[in-house]
Amino acid sequence: MTDTYSQFVNSPLGKQVASRLGIPRPVRLRRYTPGGALLEGSVLLGGYGDAPLAKRVRAVLDAEGIATATEPPTDGRVAAVVADLSAMTGPADLEALRALVGPALKRLAPSGRVLVLGASPEQAGADPVLAAARRALEGVVRSIGKELRAGATANLVLVEDGGEEEIESTVRFFLSGRSAYVDGQVVTVGPAGAGRRTPQSWVAPLAGKVAVVTGAARGIGASIADTLTRDGATVVCLDVPAAGDALAVVANRNGGSALQLDVTSPDAGARIVEHARTRHGSLDVVVHNAGITRDKLLANTDAARWQQVLDVNLLSVLRMNEAILAPGALSDGGHVVVLSSMSGIAGNRGQSNYAASKAGLIGAVHALGRDEDLRARGITVNAVAPGFIETEMTGRIPLATREMGRRINSLAQGGLPVDVAETIAWFAQDASAGVTGQVVRVCGQSMLGA
Ligand code: NAD
């Protein structure tokens, strides 16, 4: 546990105080370790009708040697509950979800998982009954997330027609410790464009890939570089020349290369492509992580602060993408991930420039996710929107505000840079080729903008 409050309420004295006062007691979250079990314990698996997606999940669990049951246990714990509601035809069928998941929640292990699979409401056509049933899942899952305790999470995966064969990497992500701080999220999985490949190993799903991470000298960017390297990629670590020493440390410890470059340079995209392809032979993954804040109330902000933030956080990304997404630059089947922010979803006092840039990125990701040419090339473009992450940046926030930021989420704690990095690593897998145009919050189900 990283913060003092969490350490205290998990000490013997603090536990007593917390239970007497009824104050939240954040637990240490289950996080991923390479080679570790996908889940520690059995999985309750069921759903509505013939639950076709549950069969696919069972195959994954069987391969991992994880026991499954179709009835909630009368004693002991389950590590996860997976409910497939994709065959629902109307809201009455939601009873199958209540009957399966409700009784099991009391049996869910610490850091357990509730994973609901459904069909896409967007594909319900003009049928309001079907669309209502499908959309209802979102309300249920977000509520479950808020009811769960002890580090457990609830998430919803909506599967489009033709996306049924693409769910494995997403199911693995949500069941595993990789998604420790991802809670109350809805992700759509569709058909893959060209390029899906099941990795030879789920421990090194990025083996043979070349990834570029901007803003890699410290904070979340350094953690992304570490995590992509751990998963098998060769990483080009990019940051401004002024951060050169720290950048070299990150690049060296990961056996990657360092690229000193300001992302606002007009030729930044071309230089990224050139460096990756000439030094490492290809460019397969780009993570646009570099970002800045210049906070002021809008009434007090000036053109320079406004422009700087939009330049670094948004305009540079749009410009770099023109070069990166041009034919022959990023490999077919490649992946682009951008760092948005909860500010871009909820807005934040004093951050109108920052929120504009981060909301703008979401707009761009949605547009690129719909781009038929990119889909045909199997290129995915997604965003992560971190909430309160424990970094140097958030460490400088005044204590009272910092404590608020940490606690107002379902997990009652801040996330770690690695939580953001794990989500990016899932987007970056070829096996996630059916996941594009998505925005996933890594925020512990923050109440802000929920
Ligand atoms: P940080 O300030 O610790 O690191 C940002 C890095 O980007 C630095 O190394 C910096 O040198 C680099 N950078 C800045 N301008 C650059 C430029 N023009 N060219 C190249 N590199 C440049 O920030 P962080 O907390 O690690 O955040 C990383 C990303 O995550 C940012 O996009 C940020 O907006 C986003 N984010 C962070 C949080 C959080 O809680 N920390 C929350 C939401 C979103």
Short mmCIF file of C-alpha atoms and ligand atoms in Angstrom, two decimals:
data_model
loop_
_atom_site.label_atom_id
_atom_site.label_comp_id
_atom_site.label_asym_id
_atom_site.label_seq_id
_atom_site.Cartn_x
_atom_site.Cartn_y
_atom_site.Cartn_z
CA MET A 1 0.00 0.00 0.00
CA THR A 2 1.49 3.28 -1.02
CA ASP A 3 -0.33 5.93 1.01
CA THR A 4 -0.15 6.52 4.75
CA TYR A 5 -3.89 6.26 5.34
CA SER A 6 -4.05 2.82 3.70
CA GLN A 7 -1.04 1.64 5.68
CA PHE A 8 -2.64 2.79 8.94
CA VAL A 9 -6.10 1.24 8.41
CA ASN A 10 -4.45 -2.06 7.52
CA SER A 11 -2.37 -2.12 10.72
CA PRO A 12 -3.84 -4.08 13.67
CA LEU A 13 -4.80 -0.86 15.52
CA GLY A 14 -6.01 0.86 12.35
CA LYS A 15 -8.28 -2.07 11.46
CA GLN A 16 -10.09 -1.69 14.79
CA VAL A 17 -10.38 2.09 14.41
CA ALA A 18 -11.64 1.78 10.83
CA SER A 19 -14.28 -0.79 11.71
CA ARG A 20 -15.50 1.24 14.73
CA LEU A 21 -15.75 4.44 12.69
CA GLY A 22 -17.07 2.72 9.57
CA ILE A 23 -14.44 4.42 7.40
CA PRO A 24 -13.17 2.81 4.19
CA ARG A 25 -10.35 0.29 4.52
CA PRO A 26 -8.66 0.02 1.12
CA VAL A 27 -7.03 -3.36 0.58
CA ARG A 28 -3.88 -4.26 -1.28
CA LEU A 29 -5.02 -5.05 -4.82
CA ARG A 30 -4.11 -8.27 -6.60
CA ARG A 31 -1.68 -7.26 -9.34
CA TYR A 32 -0.19 -9.26 -12.18
CA THR A 33 3.08 -11.11 -11.92
CA PRO A 34 4.44 -12.82 -15.04
CA GLY A 35 3.82 -16.54 -14.87
CA GLY A 36 1.41 -16.16 -11.95
CA ALA A 37 -2.06 -17.74 -12.03
CA LEU A 38 -4.77 -15.94 -14.00
CA LEU A 39 -7.02 -16.35 -10.95
CA GLU A 40 -6.50 -17.96 -7.54
CA GLY A 41 -9.56 -20.16 -7.24
CA SER A 42 -12.61 -21.34 -9.12
CA VAL A 43 -15.00 -19.42 -11.37
CA LEU A 44 -18.79 -19.38 -11.35
CA LEU A 45 -19.83 -19.38 -14.99
CA GLY A 46 -23.30 -19.09 -16.47
CA GLY A 47 -25.71 -16.76 -18.14
CA TYR A 48 -28.87 -16.58 -20.17
CA GLY A 49 -30.03 -19.24 -22.64
CA ASP A 50 -27.24 -21.22 -24.21
CA ALA A 51 -24.71 -18.54 -23.19
CA PRO A 52 -22.46 -18.93 -26.26
CA LEU A 53 -19.70 -16.65 -24.99
CA ALA A 54 -19.51 -18.50 -21.67
CA LYS A 55 -18.42 -21.56 -23.64
CA ARG A 56 -15.48 -19.60 -25.03
CA VAL A 57 -14.56 -18.40 -21.55
CA ARG A 58 -14.72 -21.96 -20.25
CA ALA A 59 -12.20 -23.01 -22.90
CA VAL A 60 -9.79 -20.28 -21.70
CA LEU A 61 -10.24 -21.30 -18.06
CA ASP A 62 -9.83 -25.00 -18.90
CA ALA A 63 -6.55 -24.18 -20.65
CA GLU A 64 -5.40 -22.40 -17.50
CA GLY A 65 -6.46 -25.32 -15.26
CA ILE A 66 -9.06 -23.17 -13.49
CA ALA A 67 -12.13 -25.03 -12.19
CA THR A 68 -15.57 -23.75 -13.19
CA ALA A 69 -18.97 -24.26 -11.58
CA THR A 70 -22.48 -23.40 -12.72
CA GLU A 71 -24.01 -23.04 -9.25
CA PRO A 72 -22.83 -20.62 -6.54
CA PRO A 73 -20.89 -22.50 -3.86
CA THR A 74 -22.62 -23.06 -0.53
CA ASP A 75 -19.34 -22.53 1.28
CA GLY A 76 -15.88 -21.26 0.35
CA ARG A 77 -15.06 -18.53 -2.14
CA VAL A 78 -15.12 -18.00 -5.88
CA ALA A 79 -12.36 -16.02 -7.54
CA ALA A 80 -14.68 -14.69 -10.24
CA VAL A 81 -18.19 -14.76 -11.60
CA VAL A 82 -18.60 -14.63 -15.36
CA ALA A 83 -22.12 -14.08 -16.67
CA ASP A 84 -22.95 -14.26 -20.37
CA LEU A 85 -26.14 -12.34 -21.15
CA SER A 86 -25.46 -12.01 -24.87
CA ALA A 87 -28.46 -14.14 -25.83
CA MET A 88 -31.01 -11.98 -23.96
CA THR A 89 -34.07 -10.92 -25.94
CA GLY A 90 -35.68 -8.49 -23.47
CA PRO A 91 -35.38 -6.98 -19.99
CA ALA A 92 -37.20 -9.94 -18.38
CA ASP A 93 -34.12 -12.03 -19.19
CA LEU A 94 -32.04 -9.89 -16.83
CA GLU A 95 -33.37 -12.10 -14.05
CA ALA A 96 -30.78 -14.66 -15.17
CA LEU A 97 -28.06 -12.14 -14.22
CA ARG A 98 -29.55 -11.44 -10.81
CA ALA A 99 -30.05 -15.13 -10.07
CA LEU A 100 -26.47 -16.06 -11.01
CA VAL A 101 -24.46 -13.09 -9.76
CA GLY A 102 -26.51 -11.89 -6.76
CA PRO A 103 -26.01 -14.87 -4.44
CA ALA A 104 -22.38 -15.27 -5.53
CA LEU A 105 -21.30 -11.78 -4.47
CA LYS A 106 -21.15 -12.80 -0.82
CA ARG A 107 -18.81 -15.61 -1.84
CA LEU A 108 -16.46 -13.48 -3.95
CA ALA A 109 -12.80 -13.62 -2.87
CA PRO A 110 -10.78 -10.45 -2.17
CA SER A 111 -9.76 -8.82 -5.48
CA GLY A 112 -12.38 -11.06 -7.10
CA ARG A 113 -13.87 -10.33 -10.48
CA VAL A 114 -17.38 -9.94 -11.82
CA LEU A 115 -17.28 -10.02 -15.60
CA VAL A 116 -20.49 -9.63 -17.56
CA LEU A 117 -20.60 -10.36 -21.28
CA GLY A 118 -23.36 -8.91 -23.42
CA ALA A 119 -24.28 -8.06 -26.98
CA SER A 120 -23.88 -4.51 -28.27
CA PRO A 121 -26.94 -2.23 -27.80
CA GLU A 122 -25.70 -0.34 -30.88
CA GLN A 123 -26.51 -3.44 -32.89
CA ALA A 124 -30.07 -3.82 -31.59
CA GLY A 125 -31.32 -1.95 -34.64
CA ALA A 126 -34.57 -0.09 -34.03
CA ASP A 127 -35.80 -2.67 -31.49
CA PRO A 128 -36.28 -0.75 -28.22
CA VAL A 129 -36.95 -3.87 -26.15
CA LEU A 130 -33.72 -5.53 -27.21
CA ALA A 131 -31.74 -2.30 -26.93
CA ALA A 132 -33.15 -1.70 -23.44
CA ALA A 133 -32.12 -5.14 -22.23
CA ARG A 134 -28.62 -4.80 -23.61
CA ARG A 135 -28.11 -1.30 -22.28
CA ALA A 136 -29.51 -2.33 -18.88
CA LEU A 137 -26.36 -4.40 -18.32
CA GLU A 138 -24.37 -1.19 -18.04
CA GLY A 139 -26.49 0.01 -15.13
CA VAL A 140 -26.25 -3.32 -13.34
CA VAL A 141 -22.50 -3.69 -13.76
CA ARG A 142 -21.67 -0.15 -12.70
CA SER A 143 -23.84 -0.66 -9.61
CA ILE A 144 -22.20 -3.98 -8.76
CA GLY A 145 -18.83 -2.23 -8.96
CA LYS A 146 -20.00 0.23 -6.33
CA GLU A 147 -21.32 -2.54 -4.06
CA LEU A 148 -18.23 -4.74 -4.14
CA ARG A 149 -15.63 -4.57 -1.37
CA ALA A 150 -12.11 -5.86 -0.72
CA GLY A 151 -10.58 -4.91 -4.06
CA ALA A 152 -13.12 -6.77 -6.20
CA THR A 153 -14.15 -5.22 -9.53
CA ALA A 154 -17.03 -5.47 -12.01
CA ASN A 155 -16.72 -4.80 -15.73
CA LEU A 156 -18.83 -5.30 -18.86
CA VAL A 157 -17.68 -6.55 -22.26
CA LEU A 158 -20.08 -5.93 -25.14
CA VAL A 159 -19.48 -8.18 -28.10
CA GLU A 160 -20.47 -7.09 -31.60
CA ASP A 161 -21.47 -9.51 -34.35
CA GLY A 162 -18.27 -11.12 -35.57
CA GLY A 163 -16.41 -10.20 -32.38
CA GLU A 164 -17.11 -13.53 -30.65
CA GLU A 165 -13.73 -14.98 -31.61
CA GLU A 166 -11.85 -11.88 -30.44
CA ILE A 167 -12.70 -11.88 -26.74
CA GLU A 168 -9.88 -13.93 -25.24
CA SER A 169 -7.32 -11.18 -24.58
CA THR A 170 -10.04 -8.98 -23.09
CA VAL A 171 -11.42 -11.74 -20.87
CA ARG A 172 -7.90 -12.52 -19.68
CA PHE A 173 -7.24 -8.84 -18.98
CA PHE A 174 -10.35 -8.35 -16.88
CA LEU A 175 -9.96 -11.59 -14.91
CA SER A 176 -6.27 -11.12 -14.19
CA GLY A 177 -4.40 -8.79 -11.87
CA ARG A 178 -3.56 -6.65 -14.92
CA SER A 179 -6.91 -4.89 -14.47
CA ALA A 180 -6.46 -4.28 -10.72
CA TYR A 181 -7.57 -0.61 -10.89
CA VAL A 182 -10.02 -0.90 -13.81
CA ASP A 183 -13.54 -0.98 -12.41
CA GLY A 184 -17.04 -0.23 -13.70
CA GLN A 185 -15.86 -0.09 -17.32
CA VAL A 186 -17.66 -1.02 -20.53
CA VAL A 187 -15.57 -2.24 -23.45
CA THR A 188 -16.82 -3.20 -26.90
CA VAL A 189 -15.10 -5.99 -28.82
CA GLY A 190 -15.81 -6.22 -32.53
CA PRO A 191 -14.52 -8.19 -35.48
CA ALA A 192 -10.78 -7.97 -36.02
CA GLY A 193 -9.42 -6.31 -39.10
CA ALA A 194 -6.51 -8.05 -40.75
CA GLY A 195 -3.77 -9.06 -38.42
CA ARG A 196 -5.18 -10.84 -35.35
CA ARG A 197 -2.85 -13.45 -34.00
CA THR A 198 -3.09 -15.37 -30.78
CA PRO A 199 0.26 -14.91 -29.05
CA GLN A 200 2.53 -17.90 -28.73
CA SER A 201 2.72 -17.08 -25.05
CA TRP A 202 0.36 -15.06 -22.89
CA VAL A 203 3.37 -14.21 -20.71
CA ALA A 204 5.17 -12.44 -23.59
CA PRO A 205 2.33 -11.31 -25.84
CA LEU A 206 4.43 -8.48 -27.33
CA ALA A 207 7.41 -10.63 -28.29
CA GLY A 208 9.06 -9.37 -31.47
CA LYS A 209 7.20 -6.03 -31.41
CA VAL A 210 8.75 -2.55 -31.53
CA ALA A 211 6.96 0.05 -29.42
CA VAL A 212 7.52 3.80 -29.03
CA VAL A 213 6.52 5.48 -25.77
CA THR A 214 6.54 9.29 -25.60
CA GLY A 215 7.23 11.00 -22.27
CA ALA A 216 9.06 7.87 -21.10
CA ALA A 217 11.66 9.50 -18.83
CA ARG A 218 9.53 9.31 -15.71
CA GLY A 219 6.11 8.70 -14.17
CA ILE A 220 3.51 6.75 -16.09
CA GLY A 221 5.59 6.76 -19.29
CA ALA A 222 8.54 5.03 -17.59
CA SER A 223 6.16 2.41 -16.22
CA ILE A 224 4.67 1.87 -19.69
CA ALA A 225 8.19 1.31 -21.07
CA ASP A 226 8.95 -1.20 -18.28
CA THR A 227 5.65 -3.05 -18.78
CA LEU A 228 5.82 -3.30 -22.57
CA THR A 229 9.41 -4.56 -22.24
CA ARG A 230 8.33 -7.12 -19.63
CA ASP A 231 5.70 -8.32 -22.12
CA GLY A 232 8.37 -8.88 -24.77
CA ALA A 233 8.54 -5.65 -26.79
CA THR A 234 11.62 -3.66 -27.77
CA VAL A 235 10.87 -0.14 -26.58
CA VAL A 236 11.97 3.20 -27.99
CA CYS A 237 11.85 5.63 -25.06
CA LEU A 238 11.20 9.19 -26.19
CA ASP A 239 11.37 12.41 -24.17
CA VAL A 240 12.59 16.00 -24.43
CA PRO A 241 16.39 16.54 -24.50
CA ALA A 242 16.21 18.21 -21.06
CA ALA A 243 15.10 14.84 -19.61
CA GLY A 244 17.95 13.02 -21.41
CA ASP A 245 19.67 11.56 -18.33
CA ALA A 246 16.51 10.09 -16.85
CA LEU A 247 15.50 8.88 -20.30
CA ALA A 248 18.79 7.03 -20.72
CA VAL A 249 18.23 5.24 -17.39
CA VAL A 250 14.78 4.00 -18.49
CA ALA A 251 15.99 3.01 -21.98
CA ASN A 252 19.06 1.20 -20.59
CA ARG A 253 17.24 -0.77 -17.91
CA ASN A 254 14.83 -1.98 -20.58
CA GLY A 255 17.46 -2.72 -23.23
CA GLY A 256 15.67 -0.32 -25.58
CA SER A 257 16.79 2.86 -27.31
CA ALA A 258 16.43 6.49 -26.32
CA LEU A 259 15.08 9.14 -28.68
CA GLN A 260 15.49 12.73 -27.52
CA LEU A 261 12.75 14.63 -29.24
CA ASP A 262 10.11 17.24 -28.52
CA VAL A 263 6.75 15.86 -29.63
CA THR A 264 5.71 19.33 -30.81
CA SER A 265 8.46 19.41 -33.49
CA PRO A 266 6.84 19.46 -36.93
CA ASP A 267 8.81 16.36 -37.98
CA ALA A 268 8.28 14.37 -34.74
CA GLY A 269 6.07 11.74 -36.39
CA ALA A 270 8.50 11.19 -39.25
CA ARG A 271 11.46 10.92 -36.84
CA ILE A 272 9.64 8.34 -34.72
CA VAL A 273 8.92 6.22 -37.78
CA GLU A 274 12.45 6.59 -39.09
CA HIS A 275 14.11 5.77 -35.75
CA ALA A 276 11.96 2.69 -35.08
CA ARG A 277 12.26 1.27 -38.59
CA THR A 278 15.97 1.89 -39.15
CA ARG A 279 17.16 1.00 -35.63
CA HIS A 280 14.75 -1.83 -34.85
CA GLY A 281 13.25 -2.94 -38.17
CA SER A 282 9.59 -2.05 -37.64
CA LEU A 283 7.11 0.13 -35.79
CA ASP A 284 4.26 -1.85 -34.24
CA VAL A 285 2.98 0.10 -31.23
CA VAL A 286 2.90 3.84 -30.45
CA VAL A 287 1.90 5.16 -27.02
CA HIS A 288 1.25 8.90 -26.94
CA ASN A 289 1.92 9.48 -23.25
CA ALA A 290 3.77 12.83 -23.12
CA GLY A 291 1.59 15.45 -21.53
CA ILE A 292 1.71 18.65 -19.51
CA THR A 293 -0.57 20.74 -17.31
CA ARG A 294 -0.62 24.56 -17.01
CA ASP A 295 -3.51 24.96 -14.59
CA LYS A 296 -5.38 28.24 -14.09
CA LEU A 297 -9.04 29.14 -13.89
CA LEU A 298 -10.23 29.98 -17.39
CA ALA A 299 -10.87 33.55 -16.26
CA ASN A 300 -7.17 33.89 -15.40
CA THR A 301 -5.52 31.82 -18.09
CA ASP A 302 -3.63 33.41 -20.95
CA ALA A 303 -3.09 32.46 -24.58
CA ALA A 304 0.37 31.00 -23.87
CA ARG A 305 -0.83 28.52 -21.22
CA TRP A 306 -3.81 27.65 -23.37
CA GLN A 307 -1.73 27.03 -26.48
CA GLN A 308 1.12 25.13 -24.79
CA VAL A 309 -1.19 22.51 -23.32
CA LEU A 310 -3.15 22.04 -26.53
CA ASP A 311 0.11 21.86 -28.52
CA VAL A 312 1.79 19.18 -26.40
CA ASN A 313 -1.24 17.11 -25.45
CA LEU A 314 -3.42 17.23 -28.55
CA LEU A 315 -2.10 18.96 -31.66
CA SER A 316 1.23 17.10 -31.57
CA VAL A 317 -0.63 13.77 -31.37
CA LEU A 318 -2.84 14.62 -34.34
CA ARG A 319 0.22 15.74 -36.33
CA MET A 320 2.38 12.73 -35.39
CA ASN A 321 -0.46 10.36 -36.24
CA GLU A 322 -0.52 11.67 -39.81
CA ALA A 323 3.02 10.35 -40.30
CA ILE A 324 2.59 7.26 -38.10
CA LEU A 325 -0.65 6.11 -39.73
CA ALA A 326 0.51 6.77 -43.29
CA PRO A 327 0.86 3.58 -45.36
CA GLY A 328 4.24 1.91 -44.79
CA ALA A 329 4.89 3.58 -41.41
CA LEU A 330 3.10 1.77 -38.55
CA SER A 331 2.88 -1.94 -39.39
CA ASP A 332 -0.43 -3.34 -40.53
CA GLY A 333 -2.02 -4.86 -37.43
CA GLY A 334 -0.27 -2.18 -35.32
CA HIS A 335 -1.65 -0.35 -32.32
CA VAL A 336 -1.84 3.29 -31.21
CA VAL A 337 -2.77 4.20 -27.65
CA VAL A 338 -3.28 7.72 -26.31
CA LEU A 339 -3.29 8.95 -22.73
CA SER A 340 -6.48 10.83 -22.09
CA SER A 341 -7.59 11.68 -18.56
CA MET A 342 -10.60 11.66 -16.31
CA SER A 343 -10.40 15.46 -16.64
CA GLY A 344 -11.28 15.03 -20.29
CA ILE A 345 -14.44 13.18 -19.27
CA ALA A 346 -15.54 14.97 -16.11
CA GLY A 347 -13.85 18.35 -16.52
CA ASN A 348 -11.78 19.79 -13.70
CA ARG A 349 -11.64 23.19 -12.05
CA GLY A 350 -8.61 25.10 -13.29
CA GLN A 351 -7.98 22.62 -16.13
CA SER A 352 -10.10 23.88 -19.03
CA ASN A 353 -7.07 23.77 -21.36
CA TYR A 354 -5.99 20.31 -20.17
CA ALA A 355 -9.56 18.94 -20.25
CA ALA A 356 -10.00 20.32 -23.79
CA SER A 357 -6.86 18.50 -24.90
CA LYS A 358 -7.80 15.21 -23.21
CA ALA A 359 -11.43 15.31 -24.42
CA GLY A 360 -10.11 16.17 -27.88
CA LEU A 361 -8.01 13.01 -27.84
CA ILE A 362 -11.14 10.97 -27.12
CA GLY A 363 -12.80 12.58 -30.13
CA ALA A 364 -9.83 11.64 -32.30
CA VAL A 365 -9.79 8.06 -30.99
CA HIS A 366 -13.47 7.60 -31.74
CA ALA A 367 -12.96 8.89 -35.29
CA LEU A 368 -9.89 6.73 -35.92
CA GLY A 369 -11.64 3.69 -34.46
CA ARG A 370 -14.31 4.09 -37.14
CA ASP A 371 -11.82 4.65 -39.96
CA GLU A 372 -12.47 1.91 -42.52
CA ASP A 373 -8.99 2.13 -44.02
CA LEU A 374 -7.33 1.62 -40.63
CA ARG A 375 -9.72 -1.23 -39.84
CA ALA A 376 -8.84 -2.89 -43.13
CA ARG A 377 -5.16 -2.60 -42.17
CA GLY A 378 -5.93 -4.10 -38.76
CA ILE A 379 -4.72 -0.99 -36.94
CA THR A 380 -6.37 -0.25 -33.59
CA VAL A 381 -6.52 3.14 -31.86
CA ASN A 382 -7.60 3.35 -28.21
CA ALA A 383 -7.37 5.61 -25.18
CA VAL A 384 -6.79 5.14 -21.48
CA ALA A 385 -8.21 7.76 -19.15
CA PRO A 386 -6.39 7.56 -15.82
CA GLY A 387 -8.03 8.80 -12.66
CA PHE A 388 -5.96 9.45 -9.54
CA ILE A 389 -2.58 7.78 -10.11
CA GLU A 390 0.20 7.94 -7.51
CA THR A 391 2.95 9.86 -9.30
CA GLU A 392 5.27 12.78 -8.58
CA MET A 393 2.63 14.98 -10.19
CA THR A 394 -0.19 13.88 -7.86
CA GLY A 395 2.25 13.80 -4.92
CA ARG A 396 2.50 17.58 -5.20
CA ILE A 397 -1.26 18.13 -4.81
CA PRO A 398 -2.09 19.64 -1.37
CA LEU A 399 -2.86 16.90 1.19
CA ALA A 400 -6.61 17.44 1.65
CA THR A 401 -7.31 17.54 -2.10
CA ARG A 402 -4.99 14.57 -2.59
CA GLU A 403 -6.86 12.51 0.01
CA MET A 404 -10.18 13.36 -1.68
CA GLY A 405 -8.81 12.29 -5.05
CA ARG A 406 -7.61 8.99 -3.62
CA ARG A 407 -10.77 7.99 -1.78
CA ILE A 408 -13.67 8.95 -4.04
CA ASN A 409 -13.63 5.76 -6.02
CA SER A 410 -14.97 2.26 -5.46
CA LEU A 411 -11.54 0.91 -4.46
CA ALA A 412 -10.91 3.83 -2.03
CA GLN A 413 -7.29 4.24 -3.12
CA GLY A 414 -5.14 5.77 -5.84
CA GLY A 415 -3.91 3.65 -8.71
CA LEU A 416 -0.28 2.97 -9.58
CA PRO A 417 1.44 3.87 -12.86
CA VAL A 418 1.64 0.15 -13.60
CA ASP A 419 -2.17 -0.06 -13.61
CA VAL A 420 -2.25 2.40 -16.51
CA ALA A 421 0.62 0.56 -18.19
CA GLU A 422 -1.12 -2.84 -17.95
CA THR A 423 -4.19 -1.46 -19.69
CA ILE A 424 -2.02 -0.08 -22.48
CA ALA A 425 -0.20 -3.41 -22.77
CA TRP A 426 -3.57 -5.15 -23.28
CA PHE A 427 -4.54 -2.66 -26.03
CA ALA A 428 -1.12 -3.25 -27.62
CA GLN A 429 -1.58 -7.00 -28.06
CA ASP A 430 -2.35 -8.36 -31.52
CA ALA A 431 -4.91 -10.58 -29.82
CA SER A 432 -6.82 -7.36 -28.98
CA ALA A 433 -7.37 -6.60 -32.67
CA GLY A 434 -11.15 -6.47 -32.09
CA VAL A 435 -10.74 -3.64 -29.57
CA THR A 436 -10.60 -0.26 -31.28
CA GLY A 437 -12.04 3.21 -30.73
CA GLN A 438 -12.40 2.42 -27.01
CA VAL A 439 -11.78 4.63 -23.99
CA VAL A 440 -11.05 2.76 -20.79
CA ARG A 441 -10.82 4.61 -17.51
CA VAL A 442 -8.18 3.41 -15.10
CA CYS A 443 -9.71 5.10 -12.11
CA GLY A 444 -10.96 2.49 -9.62
CA GLN A 445 -14.48 3.56 -10.70
CA SER A 446 -14.05 7.16 -9.65
CA MET A 447 -17.26 8.95 -8.80
CA LEU A 448 -16.10 11.90 -10.93
CA GLY A 449 -17.68 11.92 -14.36
CA ALA A 450 -19.16 8.48 -13.73
P1 NAD B 1 4.85 13.43 -15.84
O1 NAD B 1 4.82 14.91 -15.88
O2 NAD B 1 5.43 12.75 -14.65
O3 NAD B 1 5.62 12.87 -17.14
C1 NAD B 1 5.37 13.38 -18.43
C2 NAD B 1 6.58 13.17 -19.30
O4 NAD B 1 6.30 13.74 -20.58
C3 NAD B 1 7.84 13.86 -18.77
O5 NAD B 1 8.92 12.95 -18.77
C4 NAD B 1 8.05 15.01 -19.72
O6 NAD B 1 9.41 15.37 -19.90
C5 NAD B 1 7.45 14.45 -21.00
N1 NAD B 1 7.09 15.53 -21.94
C6 NAD B 1 6.43 16.68 -21.64
N2 NAD B 1 6.38 17.46 -22.74
C7 NAD B 1 7.00 16.79 -23.74
C8 NAD B 1 7.27 17.09 -25.10
N3 NAD B 1 6.88 18.25 -25.65
N4 NAD B 1 7.93 16.18 -25.83
C9 NAD B 1 8.35 15.01 -25.28
N5 NAD B 1 8.12 14.68 -24.00
C10 NAD B 1 7.46 15.56 -23.24
O7 NAD B 1 3.34 12.97 -16.10
P2 NAD B 1 2.58 11.61 -15.70
O8 NAD B 1 1.85 11.82 -14.44
O9 NAD B 1 3.49 10.43 -15.81
O10 NAD B 1 1.48 11.55 -16.87
C11 NAD B 1 1.70 10.88 -18.10
C12 NAD B 1 0.45 11.03 -18.96
O11 NAD B 1 -0.69 10.56 -18.25
C13 NAD B 1 0.15 12.48 -19.34
O12 NAD B 1 -0.36 12.53 -20.66
C14 NAD B 1 -0.92 12.88 -18.35
O13 NAD B 1 -1.74 13.91 -18.83
C15 NAD B 1 -1.68 11.58 -18.20
N6 NAD B 1 -2.43 11.47 -16.94
C16 NAD B 1 -1.80 11.39 -15.71
C17 NAD B 1 -2.56 11.27 -14.53
C18 NAD B 1 -1.93 11.13 -13.16
O14 NAD B 1 -2.67 10.94 -12.17
N7 NAD B 1 -0.62 11.21 -13.01
C19 NAD B 1 -3.94 11.26 -14.62
C20 NAD B 1 -4.54 11.37 -15.86
C21 NAD B 1 -3.78 11.45 -17.02
#
